[in-house]
Amino acid sequence: MKSYRNLFTSGARVPIRDVRYAQSDCGNDGFKLRVDAAGNCRIDYSNGRGKRYALREVEAMQGAAFVGRAEDFADFSRRGIVEGYYGKPYTDEDRKSLLDFMDAVRMNFYLYAPKDDPYHRAQWREPYPQAKQAELAALCRYASEREIDLCYAISVGLDMRYSSEDDLCALVAKLKAMEAVGFREFALLFDDIDPALNPADAAVFESPAKAQ
């Protein structure tokens, strides 16, 4: 974010003697800092992320601050990265490094949708192997520690039969399994697929949009 609306206005720099907090409406993941001539620091924050960002600013002051006030908030409630490309997916370490970067620049949303993860797209009905489940569970914890929302996307449009109760049950089972891994947000993707319905679905639905 780093879009301060009111910069500290005084040239005087004082030691920070006391820091107090209060939750209030400060905009998207926002905060307000006030430092008086006695070194008292007041932090208003909108949510946990806002408080987290404000505390970083206080730490960066290294025990002393300019007298005055500042406020910071994001213009967008969701700020993040989509891992949704074709090609070799990121490694576990790649994703953790990316989450660290996102935390540093105050992004808050990561969409997991690597097209060449077979269990995301080509083999979406199949459960992840246990080792991969454990890796994704650790990734969910890593993101949660940084207050980044991790969303699991599944791309079923290559071969889903929209009129099939079995396919619907397979989709629900897969999402429940990913919820057990630790995901709390989900996306259902229908990009890069044949726009025409198969004959069985065409007999039930008047359009792909209706089917989806």
mmCIF file of C-alpha atoms in Angstrom:
data_model
loop_
_atom_site.group_PDB
_atom_site.id
_atom_site.type_symbol
_atom_site.label_atom_id
_atom_site.label_comp_id
_atom_site.label_asym_id
_atom_site.label_seq_id
_atom_site.Cartn_x
_atom_site.Cartn_y
_atom_site.Cartn_z
ATOM 1 C CA MET A 1 0.000 0.000 0.000
ATOM 2 C CA LYS A 2 2.417 2.716 1.180
ATOM 3 C CA SER A 3 -0.006 5.420 0.105
ATOM 4 C CA TYR A 4 0.135 7.755 3.084
ATOM 5 C CA ARG A 5 -2.697 10.263 3.033
ATOM 6 C CA ASN A 6 -1.301 12.616 5.693
ATOM 7 C CA LEU A 7 2.427 12.482 6.302
ATOM 8 C CA PHE A 8 3.983 13.278 9.642
ATOM 9 C CA THR A 9 4.098 17.047 9.651
ATOM 10 C CA SER A 10 6.608 18.130 12.288
ATOM 11 C CA GLY A 11 10.368 18.218 12.011
ATOM 12 C CA ALA A 12 10.639 17.273 15.672
ATOM 13 C CA ARG A 13 11.578 13.659 16.376
ATOM 14 C CA VAL A 14 10.763 12.228 19.784
ATOM 15 C CA PRO A 15 11.322 8.876 21.506
ATOM 16 C CA ILE A 16 8.237 6.655 21.462
ATOM 17 C CA ARG A 17 7.271 6.167 25.103
ATOM 18 C CA ASP A 18 3.846 4.560 24.904
ATOM 19 C CA VAL A 19 1.842 2.786 22.184
ATOM 20 C CA ARG A 20 -1.914 2.328 22.454
ATOM 21 C CA TYR A 21 -4.350 0.661 20.090
ATOM 22 C CA ALA A 22 -7.991 0.983 19.124
ATOM 23 C CA GLN A 23 -9.994 -0.691 16.394
ATOM 24 C CA SER A 24 -11.991 1.637 14.157
ATOM 25 C CA ASP A 25 -12.943 2.186 10.536
ATOM 26 C CA CYS A 26 -9.689 3.020 8.758
ATOM 27 C CA GLY A 27 -10.488 1.715 5.274
ATOM 28 C CA ASN A 28 -9.351 -1.516 3.633
ATOM 29 C CA ASP A 29 -6.686 -3.072 5.887
ATOM 30 C CA GLY A 30 -5.938 0.464 6.993
ATOM 31 C CA PHE A 31 -4.446 2.195 9.989
ATOM 32 C CA LYS A 32 -3.850 5.645 11.444
ATOM 33 C CA LEU A 33 -0.811 6.677 13.460
ATOM 34 C CA ARG A 34 -0.636 9.676 15.773
ATOM 35 C CA VAL A 35 2.455 10.710 17.699
ATOM 36 C CA ASP A 36 2.352 13.652 20.115
ATOM 37 C CA ALA A 37 5.184 15.775 21.458
ATOM 38 C CA ALA A 38 5.455 13.579 24.553
ATOM 39 C CA GLY A 39 6.148 10.493 22.437
ATOM 40 C CA ASN A 40 2.740 8.888 22.914
ATOM 41 C CA CYS A 41 1.757 6.824 19.885
ATOM 42 C CA ARG A 42 -1.872 6.039 19.110
ATOM 43 C CA ILE A 43 -2.703 3.383 16.509
ATOM 44 C CA ASP A 44 -6.181 3.009 15.073
ATOM 45 C CA TYR A 45 -6.597 -0.022 12.833
ATOM 46 C CA SER A 46 -9.401 -1.514 10.795
ATOM 47 C CA ASN A 47 -8.573 -5.216 11.277
ATOM 48 C CA GLY A 48 -5.754 -7.599 12.079
ATOM 49 C CA ARG A 49 -3.917 -6.812 8.887
ATOM 50 C CA GLY A 50 -4.180 -3.075 9.505
ATOM 51 C CA LYS A 51 -2.710 -3.531 12.971
ATOM 52 C CA ARG A 52 0.038 -5.742 11.580
ATOM 53 C CA TYR A 53 0.998 -3.114 9.000
ATOM 54 C CA ALA A 54 0.922 -0.310 11.575
ATOM 55 C CA LEU A 55 3.202 -2.204 13.938
ATOM 56 C CA ARG A 56 5.703 -2.616 11.127
ATOM 57 C CA GLU A 57 5.757 1.128 10.678
ATOM 58 C CA VAL A 58 6.370 1.627 14.389
ATOM 59 C CA GLU A 59 9.190 -0.935 14.312
ATOM 60 C CA ALA A 60 10.724 0.885 11.346
ATOM 61 C CA MET A 61 10.837 4.065 13.445
ATOM 62 C CA GLN A 62 13.405 2.348 15.683
ATOM 63 C CA GLY A 63 12.145 3.846 18.896
ATOM 64 C CA ALA A 64 11.690 7.437 17.713
ATOM 65 C CA ALA A 65 9.153 9.148 15.471
ATOM 66 C CA PHE A 66 8.304 12.509 14.017
ATOM 67 C CA VAL A 67 5.484 14.286 15.768
ATOM 68 C CA GLY A 68 2.339 14.289 13.661
ATOM 69 C CA ARG A 69 -0.037 11.838 12.049
ATOM 70 C CA ALA A 70 -0.330 9.535 9.080
ATOM 71 C CA GLU A 71 -2.907 7.176 7.695
ATOM 72 C CA ASP A 72 -2.727 4.382 5.179
ATOM 73 C CA PHE A 73 -5.313 2.149 3.552
ATOM 74 C CA ALA A 74 -5.771 0.180 0.349
ATOM 75 C CA ASP A 75 -8.000 1.339 -2.482
ATOM 76 C CA PHE A 76 -8.899 -2.295 -3.210
ATOM 77 C CA SER A 77 -10.074 -4.819 -0.634
ATOM 78 C CA ARG A 78 -8.463 -7.698 -2.542
ATOM 79 C CA ARG A 79 -4.858 -7.356 -3.662
ATOM 80 C CA GLY A 80 -2.962 -10.390 -4.744
ATOM 81 C CA ILE A 81 -1.598 -12.915 -7.182
ATOM 82 C CA VAL A 82 -3.143 -15.632 -9.349
ATOM 83 C CA GLU A 83 -1.025 -18.714 -9.952
ATOM 84 C CA GLY A 84 -3.002 -19.702 -13.020
ATOM 85 C CA TYR A 85 -0.524 -20.084 -15.848
ATOM 86 C CA TYR A 86 0.255 -23.065 -18.096
ATOM 87 C CA GLY A 87 3.610 -24.724 -17.543
ATOM 88 C CA LYS A 88 5.537 -26.107 -14.583
ATOM 89 C CA PRO A 89 3.783 -25.041 -11.353
ATOM 90 C CA TYR A 90 5.666 -23.220 -8.642
ATOM 91 C CA THR A 91 7.459 -25.340 -6.086
ATOM 92 C CA ASP A 92 6.442 -25.244 -2.442
ATOM 93 C CA GLU A 93 9.426 -23.000 -1.699
ATOM 94 C CA ASP A 94 8.494 -20.746 -4.618
ATOM 95 C CA ARG A 95 5.023 -20.240 -3.149
ATOM 96 C CA LYS A 96 6.303 -19.531 0.333
ATOM 97 C CA SER A 97 8.775 -17.007 -1.059
ATOM 98 C CA LEU A 98 5.941 -15.401 -3.004
ATOM 99 C CA LEU A 99 3.747 -15.245 0.104
ATOM 100 C CA ASP A 100 6.602 -13.532 1.966
ATOM 101 C CA PHE A 101 6.825 -10.961 -0.829
ATOM 102 C CA MET A 102 3.050 -10.450 -0.772
ATOM 103 C CA ASP A 103 3.131 -9.910 2.971
ATOM 104 C CA ALA A 104 5.915 -7.350 2.609
ATOM 105 C CA VAL A 105 4.002 -5.316 0.007
ATOM 106 C CA ARG A 106 0.627 -5.758 1.752
ATOM 107 C CA MET A 107 -1.128 -8.076 -0.646
ATOM 108 C CA ASN A 108 -3.795 -10.250 0.941
ATOM 109 C CA PHE A 109 -5.103 -12.806 -1.596
ATOM 110 C CA TYR A 110 -3.525 -15.782 -3.389
ATOM 111 C CA LEU A 111 -5.446 -17.876 -5.921
ATOM 112 C CA TYR A 112 -4.078 -21.386 -6.346
ATOM 113 C CA ALA A 113 -4.909 -22.442 -9.911
ATOM 114 C CA PRO A 114 -1.846 -23.851 -11.705
ATOM 115 C CA LYS A 115 -3.167 -25.283 -14.966
ATOM 116 C CA ASP A 116 -0.577 -28.065 -15.040
ATOM 117 C CA ASP A 117 -1.387 -29.314 -11.567
ATOM 118 C CA PRO A 118 -3.254 -32.411 -12.812
ATOM 119 C CA TYR A 119 -5.488 -32.578 -9.740
ATOM 120 C CA HIS A 120 -6.622 -29.000 -10.336
ATOM 121 C CA ARG A 121 -7.665 -29.545 -13.973
ATOM 122 C CA ALA A 122 -7.046 -32.667 -16.072
ATOM 123 C CA GLN A 123 -7.633 -35.120 -13.203
ATOM 124 C CA TRP A 124 -9.844 -32.905 -11.061
ATOM 125 C CA ARG A 125 -11.974 -35.806 -9.786
ATOM 126 C CA GLU A 126 -8.995 -37.550 -8.218
ATOM 127 C CA PRO A 127 -7.794 -36.780 -4.687
ATOM 128 C CA TYR A 128 -4.338 -35.374 -4.149
ATOM 129 C CA PRO A 129 -1.679 -37.842 -2.996
ATOM 130 C CA GLN A 130 -1.029 -37.636 0.742
ATOM 131 C CA ALA A 131 2.360 -35.972 0.295
ATOM 132 C CA LYS A 132 0.839 -33.210 -1.821
ATOM 133 C CA GLN A 133 -2.035 -32.788 0.655
ATOM 134 C CA ALA A 134 0.493 -32.304 3.443
ATOM 135 C CA GLU A 135 2.372 -29.740 1.320
ATOM 136 C CA LEU A 136 -0.822 -27.770 0.639
ATOM 137 C CA ALA A 137 -1.833 -27.936 4.299
ATOM 138 C CA ALA A 138 1.525 -26.438 5.260
ATOM 139 C CA LEU A 139 1.027 -23.747 2.617
ATOM 140 C CA CYS A 140 -2.377 -22.883 4.099
ATOM 141 C CA ARG A 141 -0.805 -22.485 7.538
ATOM 142 C CA TYR A 142 2.009 -20.378 6.094
ATOM 143 C CA ALA A 143 -0.464 -18.046 4.406
ATOM 144 C CA SER A 144 -2.646 -17.824 7.520
ATOM 145 C CA GLU A 145 0.338 -16.773 9.636
ATOM 146 C CA ARG A 146 0.777 -13.852 7.234
ATOM 147 C CA GLU A 147 -2.938 -13.085 7.122
ATOM 148 C CA ILE A 148 -3.140 -13.853 3.415
ATOM 149 C CA ASP A 149 -6.344 -15.459 2.151
ATOM 150 C CA LEU A 150 -5.524 -18.600 0.169
ATOM 151 C CA CYS A 151 -8.171 -19.637 -2.366
ATOM 152 C CA TYR A 152 -8.259 -23.071 -4.018
ATOM 153 C CA ALA A 153 -9.488 -23.048 -7.611
ATOM 154 C CA ILE A 154 -10.651 -26.129 -9.489
ATOM 155 C CA SER A 155 -11.052 -26.263 -13.266
ATOM 156 C CA VAL A 156 -13.617 -28.898 -14.233
ATOM 157 C CA GLY A 157 -14.755 -27.748 -17.674
ATOM 158 C CA LEU A 158 -12.598 -30.044 -19.802
ATOM 159 C CA ASP A 159 -14.791 -33.082 -19.238
ATOM 160 C CA MET A 160 -17.394 -32.441 -16.571
ATOM 161 C CA ARG A 161 -20.858 -33.732 -17.374
ATOM 162 C CA TYR A 162 -23.130 -31.094 -15.930
ATOM 163 C CA SER A 163 -26.125 -33.431 -15.967
ATOM 164 C CA SER A 164 -24.229 -36.146 -14.076
ATOM 165 C CA GLU A 165 -25.000 -36.580 -10.407
ATOM 166 C CA ASP A 166 -21.773 -38.567 -10.077
ATOM 167 C CA ASP A 167 -19.708 -35.641 -11.354
ATOM 168 C CA LEU A 168 -21.469 -33.232 -9.022
ATOM 169 C CA CYS A 169 -20.738 -35.534 -6.085
ATOM 170 C CA ALA A 170 -17.109 -35.843 -7.213
ATOM 171 C CA LEU A 171 -16.785 -32.051 -7.268
ATOM 172 C CA VAL A 172 -18.308 -31.650 -3.812
ATOM 173 C CA ALA A 173 -16.071 -34.411 -2.428
ATOM 174 C CA LYS A 174 -12.973 -32.772 -3.880
ATOM 175 C CA LEU A 175 -13.837 -29.375 -2.395
ATOM 176 C CA LYS A 176 -14.589 -30.918 0.995
ATOM 177 C CA ALA A 177 -11.188 -32.617 0.870
ATOM 178 C CA MET A 178 -9.519 -29.290 0.135
ATOM 179 C CA GLU A 179 -11.426 -27.693 2.984
ATOM 180 C CA ALA A 180 -9.999 -30.386 5.251
ATOM 181 C CA VAL A 181 -6.523 -29.461 3.983
ATOM 182 C CA GLY A 182 -7.094 -25.899 5.207
ATOM 183 C CA PHE A 183 -8.539 -23.860 2.332
ATOM 184 C CA ARG A 184 -11.458 -21.614 3.261
ATOM 185 C CA GLU A 185 -12.157 -20.003 -0.104
ATOM 186 C CA PHE A 186 -12.825 -21.696 -3.430
ATOM 187 C CA ALA A 187 -13.126 -20.785 -7.105
ATOM 188 C CA LEU A 188 -14.797 -22.817 -9.841
ATOM 189 C CA LEU A 189 -13.166 -22.122 -13.223
ATOM 190 C CA PHE A 190 -14.567 -22.682 -16.720
ATOM 191 C CA ASP A 191 -11.896 -21.004 -18.849
ATOM 192 C CA ASP A 192 -10.162 -22.458 -21.916
ATOM 193 C CA ILE A 193 -12.750 -25.142 -22.624
ATOM 194 C CA ASP A 194 -14.950 -26.235 -25.532
ATOM 195 C CA PRO A 195 -17.891 -23.812 -25.627
ATOM 196 C CA ALA A 196 -20.245 -26.511 -26.941
ATOM 197 C CA LEU A 197 -22.092 -28.872 -24.616
ATOM 198 C CA ASN A 198 -21.808 -32.611 -25.069
ATOM 199 C CA PRO A 199 -25.012 -34.291 -26.365
ATOM 200 C CA ALA A 200 -26.093 -35.579 -22.937
ATOM 201 C CA ASP A 201 -25.850 -32.114 -21.366
ATOM 202 C CA ALA A 202 -27.362 -30.393 -24.427
ATOM 203 C CA ALA A 203 -30.476 -32.480 -23.917
ATOM 204 C CA VAL A 204 -30.863 -31.035 -20.409
ATOM 205 C CA PHE A 205 -29.483 -27.481 -20.580
ATOM 206 C CA GLU A 206 -30.228 -24.791 -23.139
ATOM 207 C CA SER A 207 -26.725 -23.281 -22.944
ATOM 208 C CA PRO A 208 -23.294 -23.810 -21.386
ATOM 209 C CA ALA A 209 -24.005 -20.903 -19.045
ATOM 210 C CA LYS A 210 -27.142 -22.624 -17.758
ATOM 211 C CA ALA A 211 -25.227 -25.862 -17.324
ATOM 212 C CA GLN A 212 -22.396 -24.225 -15.439
#
